[in-house]
mmCIF file of C-alpha atoms in Angstrom:
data_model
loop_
_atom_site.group_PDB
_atom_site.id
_atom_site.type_symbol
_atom_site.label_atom_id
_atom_site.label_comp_id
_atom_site.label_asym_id
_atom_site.label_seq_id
_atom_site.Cartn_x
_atom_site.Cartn_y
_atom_site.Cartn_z
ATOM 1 C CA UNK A 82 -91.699 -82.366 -43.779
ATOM 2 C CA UNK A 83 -90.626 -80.310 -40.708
ATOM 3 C CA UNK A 84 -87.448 -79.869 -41.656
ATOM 4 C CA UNK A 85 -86.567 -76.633 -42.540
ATOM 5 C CA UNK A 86 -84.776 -75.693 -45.923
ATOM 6 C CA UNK A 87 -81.055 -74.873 -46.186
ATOM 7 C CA UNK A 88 -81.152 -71.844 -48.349
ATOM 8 C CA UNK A 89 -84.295 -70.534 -46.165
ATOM 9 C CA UNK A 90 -82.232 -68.377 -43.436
ATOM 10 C CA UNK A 91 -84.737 -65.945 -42.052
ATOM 11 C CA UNK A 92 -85.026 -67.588 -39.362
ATOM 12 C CA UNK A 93 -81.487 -68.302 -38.397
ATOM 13 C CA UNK A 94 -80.448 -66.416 -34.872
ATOM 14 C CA UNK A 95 -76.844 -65.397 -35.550
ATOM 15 C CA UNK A 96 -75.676 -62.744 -34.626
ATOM 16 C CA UNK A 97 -74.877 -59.566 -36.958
ATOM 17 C CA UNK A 98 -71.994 -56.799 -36.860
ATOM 18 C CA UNK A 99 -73.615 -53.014 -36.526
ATOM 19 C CA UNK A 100 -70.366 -51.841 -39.110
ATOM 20 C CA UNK A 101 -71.937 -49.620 -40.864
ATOM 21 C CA UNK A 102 -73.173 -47.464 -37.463
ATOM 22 C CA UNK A 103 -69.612 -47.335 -36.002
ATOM 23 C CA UNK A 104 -68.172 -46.224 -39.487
ATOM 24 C CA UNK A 105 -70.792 -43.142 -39.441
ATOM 25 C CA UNK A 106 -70.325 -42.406 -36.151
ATOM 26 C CA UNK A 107 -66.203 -42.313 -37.080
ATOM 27 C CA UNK A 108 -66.915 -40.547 -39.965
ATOM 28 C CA UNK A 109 -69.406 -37.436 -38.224
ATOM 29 C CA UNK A 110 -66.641 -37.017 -36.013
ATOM 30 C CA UNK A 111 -64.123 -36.934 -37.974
ATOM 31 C CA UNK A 112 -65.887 -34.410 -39.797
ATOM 32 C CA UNK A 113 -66.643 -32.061 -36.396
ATOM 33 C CA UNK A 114 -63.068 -31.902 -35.767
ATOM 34 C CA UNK A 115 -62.004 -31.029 -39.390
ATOM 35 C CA UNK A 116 -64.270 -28.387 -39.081
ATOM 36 C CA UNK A 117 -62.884 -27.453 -35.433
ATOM 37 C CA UNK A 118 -60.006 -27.164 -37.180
ATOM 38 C CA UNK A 119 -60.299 -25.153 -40.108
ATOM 39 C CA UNK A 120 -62.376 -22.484 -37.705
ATOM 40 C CA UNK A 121 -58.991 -22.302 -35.624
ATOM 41 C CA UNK A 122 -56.748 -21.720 -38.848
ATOM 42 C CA UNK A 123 -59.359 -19.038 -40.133
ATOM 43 C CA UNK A 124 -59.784 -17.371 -36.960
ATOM 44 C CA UNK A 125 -55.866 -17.248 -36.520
ATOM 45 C CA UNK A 126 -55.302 -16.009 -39.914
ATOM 46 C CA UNK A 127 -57.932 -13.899 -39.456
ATOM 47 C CA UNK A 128 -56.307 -12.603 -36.577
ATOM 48 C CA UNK A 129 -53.251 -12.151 -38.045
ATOM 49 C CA UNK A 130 -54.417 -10.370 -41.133
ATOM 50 C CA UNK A 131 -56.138 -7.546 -38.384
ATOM 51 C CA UNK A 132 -53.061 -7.343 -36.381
ATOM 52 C CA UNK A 133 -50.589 -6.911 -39.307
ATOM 53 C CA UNK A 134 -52.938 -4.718 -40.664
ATOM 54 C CA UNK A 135 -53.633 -2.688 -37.869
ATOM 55 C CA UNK A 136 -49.496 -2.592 -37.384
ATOM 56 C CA UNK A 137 -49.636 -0.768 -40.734
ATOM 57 C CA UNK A 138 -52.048 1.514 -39.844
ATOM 58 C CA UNK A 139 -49.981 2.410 -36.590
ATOM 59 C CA UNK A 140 -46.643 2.977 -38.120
ATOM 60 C CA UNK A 141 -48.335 4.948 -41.172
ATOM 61 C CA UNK A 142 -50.046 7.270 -38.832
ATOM 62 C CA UNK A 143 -47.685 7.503 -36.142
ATOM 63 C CA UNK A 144 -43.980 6.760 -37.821
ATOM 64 C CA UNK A 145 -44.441 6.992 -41.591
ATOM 65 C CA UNK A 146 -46.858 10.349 -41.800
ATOM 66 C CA UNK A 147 -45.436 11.265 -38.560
ATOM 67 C CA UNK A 148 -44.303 15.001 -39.462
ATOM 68 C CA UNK A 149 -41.961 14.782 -36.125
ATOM 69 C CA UNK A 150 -39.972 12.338 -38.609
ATOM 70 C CA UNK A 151 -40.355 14.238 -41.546
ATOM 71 C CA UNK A 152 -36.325 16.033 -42.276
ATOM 72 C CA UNK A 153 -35.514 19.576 -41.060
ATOM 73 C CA UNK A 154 -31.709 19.576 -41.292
ATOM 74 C CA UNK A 155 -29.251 17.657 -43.558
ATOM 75 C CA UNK A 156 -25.784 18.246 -41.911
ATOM 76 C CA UNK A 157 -23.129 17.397 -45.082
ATOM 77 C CA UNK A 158 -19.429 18.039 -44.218
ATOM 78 C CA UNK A 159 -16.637 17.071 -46.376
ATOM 79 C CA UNK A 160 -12.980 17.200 -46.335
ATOM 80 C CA UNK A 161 -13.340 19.268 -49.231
ATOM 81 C CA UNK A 162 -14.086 21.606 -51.366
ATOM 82 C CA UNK A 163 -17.626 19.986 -52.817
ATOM 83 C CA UNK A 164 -20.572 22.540 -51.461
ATOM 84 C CA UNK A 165 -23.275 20.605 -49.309
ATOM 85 C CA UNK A 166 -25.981 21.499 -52.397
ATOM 86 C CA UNK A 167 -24.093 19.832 -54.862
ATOM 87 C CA UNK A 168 -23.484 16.511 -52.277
ATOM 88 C CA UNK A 169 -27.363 16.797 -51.038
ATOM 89 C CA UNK A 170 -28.337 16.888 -54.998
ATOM 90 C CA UNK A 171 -26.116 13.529 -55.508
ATOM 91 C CA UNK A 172 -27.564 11.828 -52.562
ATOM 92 C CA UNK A 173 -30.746 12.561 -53.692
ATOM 93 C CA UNK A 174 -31.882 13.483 -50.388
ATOM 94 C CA UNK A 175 -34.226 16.654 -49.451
ATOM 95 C CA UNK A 176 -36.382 18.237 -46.675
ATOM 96 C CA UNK A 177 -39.641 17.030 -45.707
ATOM 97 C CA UNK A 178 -38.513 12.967 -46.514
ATOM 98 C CA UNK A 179 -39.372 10.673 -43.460
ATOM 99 C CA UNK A 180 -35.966 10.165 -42.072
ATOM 100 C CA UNK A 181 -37.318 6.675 -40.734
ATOM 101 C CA UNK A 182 -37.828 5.717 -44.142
ATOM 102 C CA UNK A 183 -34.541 7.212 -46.061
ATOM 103 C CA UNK A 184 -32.848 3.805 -47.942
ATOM 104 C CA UNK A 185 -28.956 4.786 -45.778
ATOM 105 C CA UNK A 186 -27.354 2.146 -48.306
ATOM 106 C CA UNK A 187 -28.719 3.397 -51.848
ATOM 107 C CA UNK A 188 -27.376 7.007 -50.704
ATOM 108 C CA UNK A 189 -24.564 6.402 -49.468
ATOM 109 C CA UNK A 190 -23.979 4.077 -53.297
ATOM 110 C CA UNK A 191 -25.346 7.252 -55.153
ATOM 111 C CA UNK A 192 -22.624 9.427 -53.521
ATOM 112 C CA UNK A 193 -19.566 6.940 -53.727
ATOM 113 C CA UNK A 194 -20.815 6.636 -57.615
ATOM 114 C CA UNK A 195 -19.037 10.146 -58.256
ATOM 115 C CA UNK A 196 -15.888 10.046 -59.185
ATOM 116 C CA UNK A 197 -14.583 12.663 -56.483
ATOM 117 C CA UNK A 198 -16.416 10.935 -53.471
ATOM 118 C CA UNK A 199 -13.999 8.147 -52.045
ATOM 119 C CA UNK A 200 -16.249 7.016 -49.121
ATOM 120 C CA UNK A 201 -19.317 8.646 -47.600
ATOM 121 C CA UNK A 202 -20.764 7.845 -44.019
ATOM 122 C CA UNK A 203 -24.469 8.314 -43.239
ATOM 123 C CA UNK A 204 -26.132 9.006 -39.625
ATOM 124 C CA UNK A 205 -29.843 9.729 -38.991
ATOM 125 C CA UNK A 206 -30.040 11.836 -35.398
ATOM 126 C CA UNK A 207 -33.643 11.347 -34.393
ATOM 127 C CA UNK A 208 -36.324 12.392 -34.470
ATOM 128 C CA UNK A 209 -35.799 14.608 -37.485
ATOM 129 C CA UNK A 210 -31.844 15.495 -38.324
ATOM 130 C CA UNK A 211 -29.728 13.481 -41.207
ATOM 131 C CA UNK A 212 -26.073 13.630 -41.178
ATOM 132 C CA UNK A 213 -23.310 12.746 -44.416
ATOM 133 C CA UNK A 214 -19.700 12.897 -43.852
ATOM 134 C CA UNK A 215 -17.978 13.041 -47.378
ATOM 135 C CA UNK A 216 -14.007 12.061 -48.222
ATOM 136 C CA UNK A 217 -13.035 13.106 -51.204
ATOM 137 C CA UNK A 218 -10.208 11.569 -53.539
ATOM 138 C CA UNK A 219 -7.413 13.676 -53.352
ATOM 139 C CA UNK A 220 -5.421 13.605 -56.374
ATOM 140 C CA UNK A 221 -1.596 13.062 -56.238
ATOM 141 C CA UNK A 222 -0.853 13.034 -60.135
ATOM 142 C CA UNK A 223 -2.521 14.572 -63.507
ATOM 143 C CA UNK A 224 -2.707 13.667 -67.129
ATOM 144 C CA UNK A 225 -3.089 16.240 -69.675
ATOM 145 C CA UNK A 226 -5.152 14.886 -72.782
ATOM 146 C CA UNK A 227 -5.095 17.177 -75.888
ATOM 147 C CA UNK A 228 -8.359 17.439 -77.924
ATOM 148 C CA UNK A 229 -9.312 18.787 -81.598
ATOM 149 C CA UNK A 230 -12.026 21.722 -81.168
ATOM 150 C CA UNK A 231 -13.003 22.267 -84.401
ATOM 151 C CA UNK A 232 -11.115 23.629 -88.191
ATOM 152 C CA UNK A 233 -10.728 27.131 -86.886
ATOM 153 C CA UNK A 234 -10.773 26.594 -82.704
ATOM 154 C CA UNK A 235 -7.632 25.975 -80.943
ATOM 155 C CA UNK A 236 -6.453 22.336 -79.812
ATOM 156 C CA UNK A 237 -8.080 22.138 -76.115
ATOM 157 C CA UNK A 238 -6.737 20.284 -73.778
ATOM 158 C CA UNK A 239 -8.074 18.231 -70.577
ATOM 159 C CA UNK A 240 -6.903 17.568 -67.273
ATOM 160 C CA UNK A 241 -7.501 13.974 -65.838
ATOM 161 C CA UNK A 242 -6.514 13.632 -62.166
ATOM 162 C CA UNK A 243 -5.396 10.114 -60.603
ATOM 163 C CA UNK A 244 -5.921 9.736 -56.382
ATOM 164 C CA UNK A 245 -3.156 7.372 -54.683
ATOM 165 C CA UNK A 246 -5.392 4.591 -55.240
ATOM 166 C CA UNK A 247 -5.181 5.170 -59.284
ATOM 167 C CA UNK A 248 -8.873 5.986 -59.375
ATOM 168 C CA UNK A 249 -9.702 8.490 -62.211
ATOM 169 C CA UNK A 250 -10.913 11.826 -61.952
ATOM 170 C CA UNK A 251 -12.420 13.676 -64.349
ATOM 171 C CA UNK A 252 -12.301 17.051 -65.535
ATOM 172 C CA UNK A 253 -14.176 19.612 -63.376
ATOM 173 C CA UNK A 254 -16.225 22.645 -64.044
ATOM 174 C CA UNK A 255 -15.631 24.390 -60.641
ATOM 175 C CA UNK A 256 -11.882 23.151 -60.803
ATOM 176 C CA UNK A 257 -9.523 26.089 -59.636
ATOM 177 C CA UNK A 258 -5.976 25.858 -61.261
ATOM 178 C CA UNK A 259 -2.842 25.080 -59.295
ATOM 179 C CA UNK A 260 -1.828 28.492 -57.588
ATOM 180 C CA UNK A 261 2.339 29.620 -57.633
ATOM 181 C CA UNK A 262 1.742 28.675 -53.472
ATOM 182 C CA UNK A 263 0.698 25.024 -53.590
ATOM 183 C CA UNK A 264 2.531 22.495 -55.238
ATOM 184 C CA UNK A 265 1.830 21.513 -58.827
ATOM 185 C CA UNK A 266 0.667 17.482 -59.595
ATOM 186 C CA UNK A 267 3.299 15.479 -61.713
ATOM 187 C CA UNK A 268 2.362 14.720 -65.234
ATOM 188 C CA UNK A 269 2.354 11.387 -66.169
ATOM 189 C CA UNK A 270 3.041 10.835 -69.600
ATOM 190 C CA UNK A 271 3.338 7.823 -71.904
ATOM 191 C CA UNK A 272 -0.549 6.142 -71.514
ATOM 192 C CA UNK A 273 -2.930 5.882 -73.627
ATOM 193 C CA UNK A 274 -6.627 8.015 -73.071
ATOM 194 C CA UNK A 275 -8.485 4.721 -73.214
ATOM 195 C CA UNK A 276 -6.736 3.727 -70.012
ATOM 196 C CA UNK A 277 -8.397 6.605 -68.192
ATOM 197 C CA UNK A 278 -12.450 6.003 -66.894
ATOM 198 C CA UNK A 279 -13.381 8.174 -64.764
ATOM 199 C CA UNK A 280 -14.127 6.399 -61.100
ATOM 200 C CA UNK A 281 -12.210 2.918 -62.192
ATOM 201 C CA UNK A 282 -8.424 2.552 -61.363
ATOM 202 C CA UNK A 283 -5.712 2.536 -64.100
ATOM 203 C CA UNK A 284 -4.660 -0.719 -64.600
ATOM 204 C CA UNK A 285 -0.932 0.114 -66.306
ATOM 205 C CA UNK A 286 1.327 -1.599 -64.091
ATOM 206 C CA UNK A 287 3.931 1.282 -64.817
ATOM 207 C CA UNK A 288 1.386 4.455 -63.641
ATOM 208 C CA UNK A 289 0.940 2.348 -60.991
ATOM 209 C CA UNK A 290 4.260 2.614 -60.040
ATOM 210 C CA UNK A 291 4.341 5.850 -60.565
ATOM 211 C CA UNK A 292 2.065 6.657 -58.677
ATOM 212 C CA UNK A 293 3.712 4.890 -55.583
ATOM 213 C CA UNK A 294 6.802 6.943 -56.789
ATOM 214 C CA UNK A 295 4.687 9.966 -55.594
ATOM 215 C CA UNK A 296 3.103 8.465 -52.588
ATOM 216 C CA UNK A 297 6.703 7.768 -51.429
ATOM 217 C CA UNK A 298 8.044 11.122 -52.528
ATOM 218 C CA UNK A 299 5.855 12.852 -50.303
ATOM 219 C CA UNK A 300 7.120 11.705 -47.091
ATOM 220 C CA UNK A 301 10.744 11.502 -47.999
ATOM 221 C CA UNK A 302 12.793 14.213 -46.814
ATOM 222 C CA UNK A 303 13.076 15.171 -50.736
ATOM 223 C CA UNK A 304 10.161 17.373 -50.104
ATOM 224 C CA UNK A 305 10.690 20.628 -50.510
ATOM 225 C CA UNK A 306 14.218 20.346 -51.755
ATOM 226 C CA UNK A 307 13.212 19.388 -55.244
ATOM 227 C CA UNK A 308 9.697 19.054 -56.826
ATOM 228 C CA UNK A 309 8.704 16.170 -59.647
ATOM 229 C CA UNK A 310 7.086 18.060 -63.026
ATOM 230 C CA UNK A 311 6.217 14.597 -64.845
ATOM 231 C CA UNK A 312 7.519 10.922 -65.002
ATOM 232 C CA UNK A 313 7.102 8.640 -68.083
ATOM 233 C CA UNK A 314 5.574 5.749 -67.992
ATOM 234 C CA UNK A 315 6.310 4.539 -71.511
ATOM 235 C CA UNK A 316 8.822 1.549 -70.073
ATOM 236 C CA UNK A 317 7.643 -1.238 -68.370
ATOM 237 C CA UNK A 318 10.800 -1.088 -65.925
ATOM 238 C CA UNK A 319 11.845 2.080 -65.931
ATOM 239 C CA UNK A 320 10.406 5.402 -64.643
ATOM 240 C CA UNK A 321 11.659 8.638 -66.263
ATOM 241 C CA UNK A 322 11.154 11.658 -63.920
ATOM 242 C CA UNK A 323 12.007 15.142 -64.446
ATOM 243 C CA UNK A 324 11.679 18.118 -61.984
ATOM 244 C CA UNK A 325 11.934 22.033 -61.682
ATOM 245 C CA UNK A 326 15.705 22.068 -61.868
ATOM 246 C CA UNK A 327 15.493 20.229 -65.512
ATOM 247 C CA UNK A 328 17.089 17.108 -63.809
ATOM 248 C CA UNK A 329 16.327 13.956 -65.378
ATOM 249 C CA UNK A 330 16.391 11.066 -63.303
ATOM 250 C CA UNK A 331 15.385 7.054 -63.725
ATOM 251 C CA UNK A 332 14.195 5.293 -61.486
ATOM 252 C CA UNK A 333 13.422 1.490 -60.916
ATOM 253 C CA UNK A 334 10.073 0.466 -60.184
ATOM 254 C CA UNK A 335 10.188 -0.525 -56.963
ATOM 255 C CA UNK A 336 12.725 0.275 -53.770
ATOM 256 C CA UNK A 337 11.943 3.715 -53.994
ATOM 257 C CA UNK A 338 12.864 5.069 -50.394
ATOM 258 C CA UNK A 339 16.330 3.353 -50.958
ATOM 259 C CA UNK A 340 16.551 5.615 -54.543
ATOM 260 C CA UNK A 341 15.677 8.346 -52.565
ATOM 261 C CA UNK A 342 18.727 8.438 -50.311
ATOM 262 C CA UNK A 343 20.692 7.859 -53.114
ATOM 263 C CA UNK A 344 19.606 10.985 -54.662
ATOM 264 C CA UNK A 345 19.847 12.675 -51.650
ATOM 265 C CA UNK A 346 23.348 11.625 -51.142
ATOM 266 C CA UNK A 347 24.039 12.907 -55.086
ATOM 267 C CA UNK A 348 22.163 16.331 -54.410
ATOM 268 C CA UNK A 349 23.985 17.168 -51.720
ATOM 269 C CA UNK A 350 26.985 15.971 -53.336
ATOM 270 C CA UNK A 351 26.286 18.519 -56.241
ATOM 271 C CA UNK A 352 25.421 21.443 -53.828
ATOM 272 C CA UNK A 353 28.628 21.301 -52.359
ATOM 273 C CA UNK A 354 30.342 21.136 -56.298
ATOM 274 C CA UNK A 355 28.430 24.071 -56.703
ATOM 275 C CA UNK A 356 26.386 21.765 -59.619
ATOM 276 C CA UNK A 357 23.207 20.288 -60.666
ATOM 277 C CA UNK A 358 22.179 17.152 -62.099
ATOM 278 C CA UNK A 359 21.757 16.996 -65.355
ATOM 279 C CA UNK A 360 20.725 13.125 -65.447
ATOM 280 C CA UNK A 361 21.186 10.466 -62.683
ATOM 281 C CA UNK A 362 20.325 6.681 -62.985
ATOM 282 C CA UNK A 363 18.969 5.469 -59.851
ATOM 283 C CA UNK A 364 18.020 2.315 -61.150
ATOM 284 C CA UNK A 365 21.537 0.713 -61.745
ATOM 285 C CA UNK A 366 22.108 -0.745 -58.251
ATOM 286 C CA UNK A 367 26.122 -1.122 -58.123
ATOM 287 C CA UNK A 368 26.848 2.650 -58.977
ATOM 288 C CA UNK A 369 25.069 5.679 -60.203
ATOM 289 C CA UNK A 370 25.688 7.201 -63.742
ATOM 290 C CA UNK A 371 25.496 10.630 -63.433
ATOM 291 C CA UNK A 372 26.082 13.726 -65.882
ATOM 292 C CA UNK A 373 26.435 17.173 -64.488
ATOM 293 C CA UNK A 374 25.678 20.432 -65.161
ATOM 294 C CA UNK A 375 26.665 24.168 -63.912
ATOM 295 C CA UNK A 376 24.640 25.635 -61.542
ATOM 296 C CA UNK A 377 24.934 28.631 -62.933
ATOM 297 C CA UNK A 378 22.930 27.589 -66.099
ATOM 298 C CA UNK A 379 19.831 26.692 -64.193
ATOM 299 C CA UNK A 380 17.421 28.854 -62.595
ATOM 300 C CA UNK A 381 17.664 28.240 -58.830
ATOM 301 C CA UNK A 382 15.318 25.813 -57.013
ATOM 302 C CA UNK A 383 12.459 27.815 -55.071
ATOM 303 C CA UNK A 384 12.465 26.146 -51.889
ATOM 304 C CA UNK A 385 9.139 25.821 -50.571
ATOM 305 C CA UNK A 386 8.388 24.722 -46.734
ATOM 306 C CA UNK A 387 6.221 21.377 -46.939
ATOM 307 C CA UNK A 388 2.761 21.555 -46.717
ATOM 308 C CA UNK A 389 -0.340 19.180 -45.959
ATOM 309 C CA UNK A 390 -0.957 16.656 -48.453
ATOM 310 C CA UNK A 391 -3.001 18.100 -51.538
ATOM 311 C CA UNK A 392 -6.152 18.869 -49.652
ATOM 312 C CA UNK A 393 -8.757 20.931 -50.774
ATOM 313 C CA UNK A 394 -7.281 21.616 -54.125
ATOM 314 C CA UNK A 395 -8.663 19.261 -57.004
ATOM 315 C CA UNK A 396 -12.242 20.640 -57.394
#
């Protein structure tokens, strides 16, 4: 009757885990150092956002809105004839702009986007000065388009100019003509007007050509002796050139200092016949047709002394 009961366990003496005090004690401090934690990332950020803020305020007041910044002088040179105004319009750059804050990249790309700017370089001169040297395309070679005015207007006519590199230039308002003391640009005939965009090379292999013809006729000793009026470009092997003395000669398209002693060789050749050359096939390579004419039927050559390439003429 003593006995006690088996499902009776109050008053067993075994001894009992304390789990669910450790896991709140875990858990409050887990819960201290999360918030620790997220007081350190808000304070830093915090931080942060005053000192990046404050940086602002600095460079606004002392750099941005800094009138010792602001521009006095824009110094624009170029090789040639564009006026400063004109350049300082097309950079879109004027007085009073924070020279610490001028974009260098967008105007030197607004200047090299005209068709007579080849390449521009930019300098600022603290604290207040900007500097743009300009180089200009200098033409070698123009193409004359003709143009419908109207029923009762005369046919007009355009000149296109082409640089060394082929680049187009267009017509210009402030364009002097070609003076009796400089030398006049070959025409290049035989390609079409779609083939000329202003500020994108000419892709005709032939003008091409022809224009390395030039390039290569300038600093052979040619110059001055005789002076090119126009090649054709209508073959795709060929040049046709004809100069002041109403000589026609062909050329091949390539080897052209080689052709050019060969000429030389048949000039003076005809100087000392007392003739000129009528035509002359420089692109046959085993001998040179040639057909003659007397001197006396052709106006004399005016010699001219060479001068500097074609600076400071094509605008």
């Amino acid at each position: 009757m003593f006995k006690q009961k088996a499902q009776n366990r109050r008053n067993d003496r075994k001894q009992v885990l304390d789990v669910k005090l450790r896991s709140k004690q875990v858990k409050n401090l887990r819960m201290r150092m999360a918030a620790i934690a997220l007081t350190i990332c808000a304070g830093c950020i915090l931080g942060v956002f005053l000192l990046w803020q404050g940086g602002e305020l600095l460079l606004r007041e002392l750099v941005y809105a800094n009138p010792s910044f602001a521009v006095q002088q824009i110094h624009i040179a170029s090789d040639g004839v564009l006026k400063p105004a004109q350049l300082a319009q097309w950079a879109g750059v004027e007085k009073g702009q924070n020279l610490l804050t001028l974009d260098l990249t967008q105007i030197k790309r607004n200047l090299e986007l005209v068709p007579l700017v080849k390449s521009v370089s930019i300098e600022k001169i603290l604290p207040n000065n900007l500097r743009i040297q300009v180089t200009e395309r200098e033409p070698i070679a123009q193409v004359c388009l003709f143009r419908p005015a109207g029923p009762n207007v005369p046919v007009q006519y355009l000149n296109y100019y082409i640089d060394e590199d082929g680049v187009v230039i267009p017509p210009w308002s402030e364009q002097p003509l070609n003076d009796e003391e400089s030398y006049p640009l070959p025409v290049l005939t035989g390609l079409a007007a779609t083939e000329l965009r202003p500020g994108v090379p000419v892709e005709n292999g032939s003008v091409k050509a022809a224009l390395a013809l030039i390039a290569a006729f300038n600093r052979s000793p040619l110059l001055g002796m005789v002076e090119l009026r126009s090649i054709d470009t209508a073959s795709p092997h060929t040049l046709l050139v004809q100069t002041d003395q109403r000589s026609e000669i062909v050329f091949a398209q390539e080897n052209f200092e080689e052709q050019f002693l060969r000429w030389l060789s048949v000039l003076e050749f005809a100087s000392n016949q007392q003739k000129v050359i009528a035509t002359l096939d420089l692109a046959v390579g085993n001998y040179v047709p040639a057909r003659w004419s007397e001197a006396p039927l052709i106006p004399p050559t005016k010699i001219r002394t060479p001068k500097p390439p074609f600076k400071k003429r094509h605008v």
